[in-house]
PDB file of C-alpha atoms in Angstrom:
ATOM      1  CA  UNK A  19     160.574 -54.564  63.666  1.00 87.00           C
ATOM      2  CA  UNK A  20     159.673 -53.912  67.253  1.00 95.00           C
ATOM      3  CA  UNK A  21     156.940 -56.025  68.928  1.00 96.00           C
ATOM      4  CA  UNK A  22     154.244 -53.406  68.231  1.00 96.00           C
ATOM      5  CA  UNK A  23     155.143 -53.292  64.521  1.00 97.00           C
ATOM      6  CA  UNK A  24     155.221 -57.096  64.381  1.00 95.00           C
ATOM      7  CA  UNK A  25     151.728 -57.222  65.882  1.00 95.00           C
ATOM      8  CA  UNK A  26     150.461 -54.666  63.360  1.00 96.00           C
ATOM      9  CA  UNK A  27     151.922 -56.731  60.500  1.00 95.00           C
ATOM     10  CA  UNK A  28     150.224 -59.876  61.822  1.00 95.00           C
ATOM     11  CA  UNK A  29     146.887 -58.028  62.079  1.00 97.00           C
ATOM     12  CA  UNK A  30     147.332 -56.869  58.452  1.00 97.00           C
ATOM     13  CA  UNK A  31     148.152 -60.438  57.415  1.00 97.00           C
ATOM     14  CA  UNK A  32     145.097 -61.819  59.243  1.00 98.00           C
ATOM     15  CA  UNK A  33     142.797 -59.379  57.447  1.00 98.00           C
ATOM     16  CA  UNK A  34     144.362 -59.472  53.967  1.00 98.00           C
ATOM     17  CA  UNK A  35     142.048 -60.749  51.229  1.00 98.00           C
ATOM     18  CA  UNK A  36     143.025 -62.486  48.011  1.00 98.00           C
ATOM     19  CA  UNK A  37     142.790 -59.752  45.356  1.00 97.00           C
ATOM     20  CA  UNK A  38     142.193 -61.997  42.306  1.00 96.00           C
ATOM     21  CA  UNK A  39     141.524 -65.471  40.995  1.00 94.00           C
ATOM     22  CA  UNK A  40     139.328 -68.340  42.098  1.00 95.00           C
ATOM     23  CA  UNK A  41     139.492 -67.288  45.770  1.00 97.00           C
ATOM     24  CA  UNK A  42     139.147 -63.519  45.232  1.00 98.00           C
ATOM     25  CA  UNK A  43     137.771 -61.864  48.368  1.00 98.00           C
ATOM     26  CA  UNK A  44     138.685 -64.735  50.712  1.00 98.00           C
ATOM     27  CA  UNK A  45     140.984 -64.015  53.646  1.00 98.00           C
ATOM     28  CA  UNK A  46     144.460 -65.394  52.941  1.00 98.00           C
ATOM     29  CA  UNK A  47     144.276 -67.538  56.095  1.00 98.00           C
ATOM     30  CA  UNK A  48     141.115 -69.150  54.668  1.00 97.00           C
ATOM     31  CA  UNK A  49     142.769 -70.241  51.418  1.00 98.00           C
ATOM     32  CA  UNK A  50     142.896 -74.028  51.063  1.00 96.00           C
ATOM     33  CA  UNK A  51     146.279 -75.576  51.677  1.00 94.00           C
ATOM     34  CA  UNK A  52     146.380 -77.210  48.205  1.00 96.00           C
ATOM     35  CA  UNK A  53     146.094 -73.725  46.643  1.00 97.00           C
ATOM     36  CA  UNK A  54     149.083 -72.469  48.668  1.00 97.00           C
ATOM     37  CA  UNK A  55     151.069 -75.599  47.777  1.00 97.00           C
ATOM     38  CA  UNK A  56     150.278 -74.979  44.090  1.00 97.00           C
ATOM     39  CA  UNK A  57     151.619 -71.412  44.427  1.00 96.00           C
ATOM     40  CA  UNK A  58     154.707 -72.716  46.177  1.00 97.00           C
ATOM     41  CA  UNK A  59     155.382 -75.049  43.243  1.00 98.00           C
ATOM     42  CA  UNK A  60     154.563 -72.462  40.540  1.00 97.00           C
ATOM     43  CA  UNK A  61     156.150 -69.516  42.328  1.00 97.00           C
ATOM     44  CA  UNK A  62     154.490 -66.994  44.588  1.00 97.00           C
ATOM     45  CA  UNK A  63     153.525 -63.668  42.987  1.00 96.00           C
ATOM     46  CA  UNK A  64     156.080 -60.859  43.343  1.00 96.00           C
ATOM     47  CA  UNK A  65     155.869 -58.225  46.054  1.00 97.00           C
ATOM     48  CA  UNK A  66     153.937 -57.989  49.303  1.00 96.00           C
ATOM     49  CA  UNK A  67     151.179 -60.426  48.289  1.00 97.00           C
ATOM     50  CA  UNK A  68     153.714 -63.125  47.461  1.00 97.00           C
ATOM     51  CA  UNK A  69     155.436 -62.611  50.812  1.00 97.00           C
ATOM     52  CA  UNK A  70     152.087 -62.819  52.611  1.00 97.00           C
ATOM     53  CA  UNK A  71     151.037 -65.993  50.754  1.00 98.00           C
ATOM     54  CA  UNK A  72     154.385 -67.571  51.573  1.00 98.00           C
ATOM     55  CA  UNK A  73     153.947 -66.680  55.244  1.00 97.00           C
ATOM     56  CA  UNK A  74     150.371 -68.047  55.298  1.00 98.00           C
ATOM     57  CA  UNK A  75     151.689 -71.264  53.733  1.00 98.00           C
ATOM     58  CA  UNK A  76     154.305 -71.594  56.496  1.00 97.00           C
ATOM     59  CA  UNK A  77     151.715 -70.806  59.195  1.00 97.00           C
ATOM     60  CA  UNK A  78     149.360 -73.507  57.872  1.00 97.00           C
ATOM     61  CA  UNK A  79     152.194 -75.978  57.344  1.00 96.00           C
ATOM     62  CA  UNK A  80     153.140 -75.614  61.015  1.00 97.00           C
ATOM     63  CA  UNK A  81     149.559 -75.658  62.318  1.00 96.00           C
ATOM     64  CA  UNK A  82     149.717 -72.099  63.649  1.00 96.00           C
ATOM     65  CA  UNK A  83     146.422 -70.772  62.207  1.00 95.00           C
ATOM     66  CA  UNK A  84     145.151 -70.424  65.769  1.00 95.00           C
ATOM     67  CA  UNK A  85     147.495 -67.469  66.219  1.00 93.00           C
ATOM     68  CA  UNK A  86     145.963 -65.649  63.229  1.00 96.00           C
ATOM     69  CA  UNK A  87     142.215 -66.205  63.642  1.00 96.00           C
ATOM     70  CA  UNK A  88     141.872 -64.060  66.818  1.00 97.00           C
ATOM     71  CA  UNK A  89     143.376 -61.102  64.879  1.00 97.00           C
ATOM     72  CA  UNK A  90     140.626 -61.072  62.227  1.00 97.00           C
ATOM     73  CA  UNK A  91     138.489 -57.943  62.528  1.00 96.00           C
ATOM     74  CA  UNK A  92     134.777 -58.645  62.811  1.00 88.00           C
TER      75      UNK A  92
END
């Protein structure tokens, strides 16, 4: 991916909402860390959502949420 495509993917990630479950409708970046850890232990869902949850987990684990919050559309 070129830098523009990477930016677009990060903007998508920042604005992606959990489509189901206890946290349905919450932005992925707003999911509590214990929920992401639970998914990591149980297995992330297949497909794009699983990839995004895994990435959000890594972002939170490394304290990089500050890079995502400015990309959230108001």
